[in-house]
Short mmCIF file of C-alpha atoms in Angstrom, two decimals:
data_model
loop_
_atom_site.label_atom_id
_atom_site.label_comp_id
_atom_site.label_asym_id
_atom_site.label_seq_id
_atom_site.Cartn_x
_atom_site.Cartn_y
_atom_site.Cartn_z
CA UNK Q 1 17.53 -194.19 -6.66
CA UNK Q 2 19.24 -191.71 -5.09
CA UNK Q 3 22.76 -192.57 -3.55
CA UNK Q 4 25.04 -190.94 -1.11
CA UNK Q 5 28.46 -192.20 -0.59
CA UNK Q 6 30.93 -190.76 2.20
CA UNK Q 7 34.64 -191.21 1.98
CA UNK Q 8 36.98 -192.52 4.09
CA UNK Q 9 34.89 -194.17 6.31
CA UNK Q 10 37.27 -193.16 9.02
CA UNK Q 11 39.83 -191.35 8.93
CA UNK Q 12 42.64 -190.69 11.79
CA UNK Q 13 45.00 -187.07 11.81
CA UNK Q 14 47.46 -185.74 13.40
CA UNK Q 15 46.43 -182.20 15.22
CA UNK Q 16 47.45 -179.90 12.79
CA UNK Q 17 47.54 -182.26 9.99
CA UNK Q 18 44.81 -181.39 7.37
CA UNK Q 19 42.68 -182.92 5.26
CA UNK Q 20 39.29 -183.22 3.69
CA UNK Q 21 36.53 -185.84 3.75
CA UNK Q 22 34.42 -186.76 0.81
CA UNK Q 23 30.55 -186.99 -0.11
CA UNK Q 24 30.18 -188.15 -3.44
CA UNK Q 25 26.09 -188.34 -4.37
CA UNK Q 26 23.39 -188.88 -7.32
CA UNK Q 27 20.08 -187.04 -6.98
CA UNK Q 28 17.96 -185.23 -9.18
CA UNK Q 29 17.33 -182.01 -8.80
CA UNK Q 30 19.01 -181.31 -6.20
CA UNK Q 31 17.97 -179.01 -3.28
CA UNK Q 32 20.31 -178.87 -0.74
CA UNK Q 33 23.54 -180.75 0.36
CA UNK Q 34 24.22 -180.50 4.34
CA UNK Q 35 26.83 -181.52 6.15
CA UNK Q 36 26.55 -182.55 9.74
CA UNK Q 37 28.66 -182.88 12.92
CA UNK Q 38 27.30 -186.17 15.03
CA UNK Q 39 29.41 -186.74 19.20
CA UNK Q 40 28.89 -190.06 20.35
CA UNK Q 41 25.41 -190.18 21.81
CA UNK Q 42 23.55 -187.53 20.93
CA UNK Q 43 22.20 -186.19 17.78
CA UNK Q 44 23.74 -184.58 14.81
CA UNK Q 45 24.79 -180.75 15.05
CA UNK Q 46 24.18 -178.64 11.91
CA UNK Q 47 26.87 -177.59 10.39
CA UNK Q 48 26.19 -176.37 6.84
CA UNK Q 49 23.74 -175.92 3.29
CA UNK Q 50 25.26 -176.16 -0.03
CA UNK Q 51 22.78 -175.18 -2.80
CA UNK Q 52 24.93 -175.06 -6.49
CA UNK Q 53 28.11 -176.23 -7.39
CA UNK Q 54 30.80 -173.83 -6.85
CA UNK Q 55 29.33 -172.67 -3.58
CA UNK Q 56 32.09 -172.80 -0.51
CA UNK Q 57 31.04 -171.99 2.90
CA UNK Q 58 33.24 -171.28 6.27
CA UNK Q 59 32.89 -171.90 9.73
CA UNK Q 60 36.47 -171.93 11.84
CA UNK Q 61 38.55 -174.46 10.75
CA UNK Q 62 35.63 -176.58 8.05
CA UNK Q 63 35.38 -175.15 4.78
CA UNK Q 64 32.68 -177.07 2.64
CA UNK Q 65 32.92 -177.10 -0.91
CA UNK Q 66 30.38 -178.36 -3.84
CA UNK Q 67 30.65 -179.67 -7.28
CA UNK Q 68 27.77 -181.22 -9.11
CA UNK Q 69 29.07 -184.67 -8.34
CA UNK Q 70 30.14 -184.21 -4.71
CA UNK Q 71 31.10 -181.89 -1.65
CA UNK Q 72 34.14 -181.55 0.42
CA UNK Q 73 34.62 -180.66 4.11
CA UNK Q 74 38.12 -179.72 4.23
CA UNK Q 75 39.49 -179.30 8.08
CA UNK Q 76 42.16 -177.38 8.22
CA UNK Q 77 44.68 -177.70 10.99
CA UNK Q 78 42.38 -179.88 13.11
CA UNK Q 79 42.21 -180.40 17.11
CA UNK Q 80 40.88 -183.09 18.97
CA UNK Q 81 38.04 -181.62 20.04
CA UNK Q 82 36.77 -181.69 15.82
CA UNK Q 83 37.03 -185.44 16.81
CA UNK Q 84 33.46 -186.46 15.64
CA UNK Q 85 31.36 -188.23 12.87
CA UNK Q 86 30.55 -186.38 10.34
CA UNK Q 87 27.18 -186.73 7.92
CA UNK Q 88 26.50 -185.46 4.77
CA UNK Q 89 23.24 -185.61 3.11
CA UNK Q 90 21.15 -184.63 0.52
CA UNK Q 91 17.62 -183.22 -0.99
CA UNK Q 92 16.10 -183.91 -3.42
CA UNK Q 93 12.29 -184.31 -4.71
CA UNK Q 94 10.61 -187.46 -3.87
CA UNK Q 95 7.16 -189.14 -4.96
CA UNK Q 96 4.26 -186.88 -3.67
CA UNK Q 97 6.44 -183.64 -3.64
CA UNK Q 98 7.92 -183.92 -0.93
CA UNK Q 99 11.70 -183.38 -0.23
CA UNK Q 100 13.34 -186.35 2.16
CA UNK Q 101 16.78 -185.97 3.46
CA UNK Q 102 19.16 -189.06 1.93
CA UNK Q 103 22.24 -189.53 4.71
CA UNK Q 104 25.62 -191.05 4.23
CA UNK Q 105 27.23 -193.59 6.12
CA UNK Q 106 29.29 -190.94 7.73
CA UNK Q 107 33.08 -190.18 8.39
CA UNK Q 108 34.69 -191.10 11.88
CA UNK Q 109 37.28 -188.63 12.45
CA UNK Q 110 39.78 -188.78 15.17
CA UNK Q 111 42.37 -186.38 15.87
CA UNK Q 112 45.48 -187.29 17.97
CA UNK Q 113 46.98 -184.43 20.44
CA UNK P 1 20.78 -172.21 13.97
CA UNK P 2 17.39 -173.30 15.21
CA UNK P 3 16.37 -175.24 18.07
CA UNK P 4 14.48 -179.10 18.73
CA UNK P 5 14.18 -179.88 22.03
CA UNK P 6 14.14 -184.31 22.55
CA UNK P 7 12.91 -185.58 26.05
CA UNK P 8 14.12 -187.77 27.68
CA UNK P 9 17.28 -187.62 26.75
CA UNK P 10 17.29 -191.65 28.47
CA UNK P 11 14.53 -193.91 29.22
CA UNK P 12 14.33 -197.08 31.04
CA UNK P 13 11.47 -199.31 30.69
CA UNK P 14 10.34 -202.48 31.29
CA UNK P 15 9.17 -205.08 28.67
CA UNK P 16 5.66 -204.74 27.37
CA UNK P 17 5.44 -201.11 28.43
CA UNK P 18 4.76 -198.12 26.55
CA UNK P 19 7.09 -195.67 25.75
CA UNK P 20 6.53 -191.76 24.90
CA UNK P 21 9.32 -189.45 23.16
CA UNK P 22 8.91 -185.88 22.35
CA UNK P 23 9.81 -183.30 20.18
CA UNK P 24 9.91 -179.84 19.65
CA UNK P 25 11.17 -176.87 17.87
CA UNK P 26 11.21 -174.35 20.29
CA UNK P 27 11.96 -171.45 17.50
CA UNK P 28 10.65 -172.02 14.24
CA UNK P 29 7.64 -173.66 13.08
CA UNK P 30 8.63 -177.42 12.03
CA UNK P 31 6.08 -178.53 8.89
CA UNK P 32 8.07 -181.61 8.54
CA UNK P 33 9.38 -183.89 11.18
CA UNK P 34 11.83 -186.69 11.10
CA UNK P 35 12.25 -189.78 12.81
CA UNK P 36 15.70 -191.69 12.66
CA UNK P 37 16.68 -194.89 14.71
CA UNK P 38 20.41 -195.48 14.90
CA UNK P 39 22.56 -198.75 15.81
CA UNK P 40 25.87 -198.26 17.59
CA UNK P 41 28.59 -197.24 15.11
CA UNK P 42 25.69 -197.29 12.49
CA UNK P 43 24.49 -193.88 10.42
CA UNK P 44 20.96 -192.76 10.55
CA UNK P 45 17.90 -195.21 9.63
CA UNK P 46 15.20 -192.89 9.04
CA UNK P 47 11.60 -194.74 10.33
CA UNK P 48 8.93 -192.43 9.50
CA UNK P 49 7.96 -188.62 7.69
CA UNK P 50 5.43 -186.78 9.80
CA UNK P 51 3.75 -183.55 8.57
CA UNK P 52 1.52 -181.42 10.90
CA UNK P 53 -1.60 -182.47 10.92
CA UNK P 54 -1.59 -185.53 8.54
CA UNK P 55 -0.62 -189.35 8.93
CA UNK P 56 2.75 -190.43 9.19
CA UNK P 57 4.84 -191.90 6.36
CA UNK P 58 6.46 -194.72 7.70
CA UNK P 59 9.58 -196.62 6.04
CA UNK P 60 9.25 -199.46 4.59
CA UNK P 61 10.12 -202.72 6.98
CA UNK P 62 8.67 -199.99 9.87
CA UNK P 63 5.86 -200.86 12.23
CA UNK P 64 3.14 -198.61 12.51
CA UNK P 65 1.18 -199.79 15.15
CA UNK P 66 4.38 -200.42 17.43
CA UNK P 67 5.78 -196.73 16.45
CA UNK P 68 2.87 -194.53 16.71
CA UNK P 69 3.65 -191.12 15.47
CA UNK P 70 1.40 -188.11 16.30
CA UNK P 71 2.58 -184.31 14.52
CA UNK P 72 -0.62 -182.59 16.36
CA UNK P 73 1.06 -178.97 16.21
CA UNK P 74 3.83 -176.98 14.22
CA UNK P 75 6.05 -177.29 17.00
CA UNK P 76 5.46 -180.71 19.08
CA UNK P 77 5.39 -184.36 17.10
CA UNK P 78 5.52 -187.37 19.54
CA UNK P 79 6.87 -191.01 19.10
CA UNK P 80 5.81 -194.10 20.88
CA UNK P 81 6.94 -196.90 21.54
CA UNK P 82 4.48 -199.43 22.45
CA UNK P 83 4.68 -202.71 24.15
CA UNK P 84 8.09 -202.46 23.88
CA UNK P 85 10.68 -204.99 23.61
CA UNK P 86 14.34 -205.45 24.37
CA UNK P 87 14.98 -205.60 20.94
CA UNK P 88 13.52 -201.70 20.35
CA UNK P 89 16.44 -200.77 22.52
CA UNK P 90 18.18 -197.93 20.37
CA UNK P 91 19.00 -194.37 19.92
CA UNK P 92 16.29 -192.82 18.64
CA UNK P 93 16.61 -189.00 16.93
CA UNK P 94 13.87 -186.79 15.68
CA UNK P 95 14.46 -184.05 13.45
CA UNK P 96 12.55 -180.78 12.35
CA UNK P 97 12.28 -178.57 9.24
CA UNK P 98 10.37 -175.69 7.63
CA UNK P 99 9.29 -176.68 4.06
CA UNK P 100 12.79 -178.09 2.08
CA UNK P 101 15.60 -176.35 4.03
CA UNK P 102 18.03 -177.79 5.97
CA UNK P 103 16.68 -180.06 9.00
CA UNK P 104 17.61 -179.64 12.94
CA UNK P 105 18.06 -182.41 14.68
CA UNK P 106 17.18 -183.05 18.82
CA UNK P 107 19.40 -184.63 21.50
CA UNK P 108 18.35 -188.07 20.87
CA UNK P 109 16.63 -190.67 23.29
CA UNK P 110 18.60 -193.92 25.15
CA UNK P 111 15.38 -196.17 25.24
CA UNK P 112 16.70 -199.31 27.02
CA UNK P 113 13.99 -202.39 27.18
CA UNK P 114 14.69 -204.56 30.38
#
């Protein structure tokens, strides 16, 4: 069955103070890792695709990074406005062809001023 | 990235009564759609697979005559809620997607069951 597991569960930084949150998963055939950016009542944002291991993608101060065993969203010099839960999940083919999302737990982040 | 429109965004509504949710992708053509339910401080518990124009695939432990899912278009799928209950009081999320790529998620619905 396929597993995602997210790591720390939550996590609390200092602004400025980096660090990176883990998805650790076990699909096969893997089509797609995404990670996602959820604010207290509403729905998850999009934030990126991974597709192969050694793929790294950008986007301000997240950088997300893949291996074939797990991702990384590193934040680097956070604020408190990346203060947020974040979701990873993954793809993979299911019974019948067809390709169902499998989501973490998630990461609570807070970021102190 | 693209676009799903959820309405309402909050819904009160007494106990017994029906409920309607929609959901759209306003820019892209959605073959799949999602539907999640989420607890407070919980992640994502996905209730039901719709494709356009075929019956829903509902989770297992999922109702399928209380959640009626209808995917009648590329663009609009619909959940209700019917005869609702205080205990169907959750955040409910759809989500959208174009054959295996990455998913889109709405704004969510507040359904409170007085």
């Amino acid at each position: 069955e396929d597993q995602v597991t997210q790591s720390p569960e939550a996590l609390r930084l200092q602004e400025g103070e980096s660090s990176s949150l883990n998805c650790s998963y076990t699909v096969s055939g893997l089509r797609g890792l995404f990670w996602y950016r959820q604010d207290p009542g509403k729905g998850p944002e999009f934030l990126f695709t991974l597709y192969s291991a050694g793929e790294e993608k950008e986007k301000e101060r997240l950088k997300a990074t893949l291996t074939k065993k797990e991702s990384f969203l590193h934040i680097t010099a956070p604020k408190p406005e990346d203060s947020a839960t974040y979701l990873c999940a993954v793809q993979a083919p299911a019974a019948g062809g067809s390709y169902i999302p499998t989501f973490g737990r998630g990461t609570s982040l807070i970021v102190h001023p | 990235g693209a676009v799903v429109s959820q309405h309402p965004s909050r819904v009160i509504c007494k106990s017994g009564t029906s409920v309607k949710i929609e959901c759209r992708s306003l820019d892209f053509q959605a073959t799949t759609m999602f539907w999640y339910r989420q607890f407070p401080k919980k992640s994502l518990m996905l209730m039901a697979t719709s494709n356009e124009g075929s019956k829903a695939t509902y989770e297992q432990g999922v109702e399928k005559d209380k959640f009626l899912i209808n995917h009648a278009s590329l663009t609009l799928s619909t959940l209700t809620v019917t005869s609702a209950h205080p205990e169907d009081s959750s955040f409910y999320i759809c989500s959208a997607r174009t054959l295996w790529i990455e998913a889109f998620f709405g704004q969510g619905t507040r359904l409170t069951v007085v």
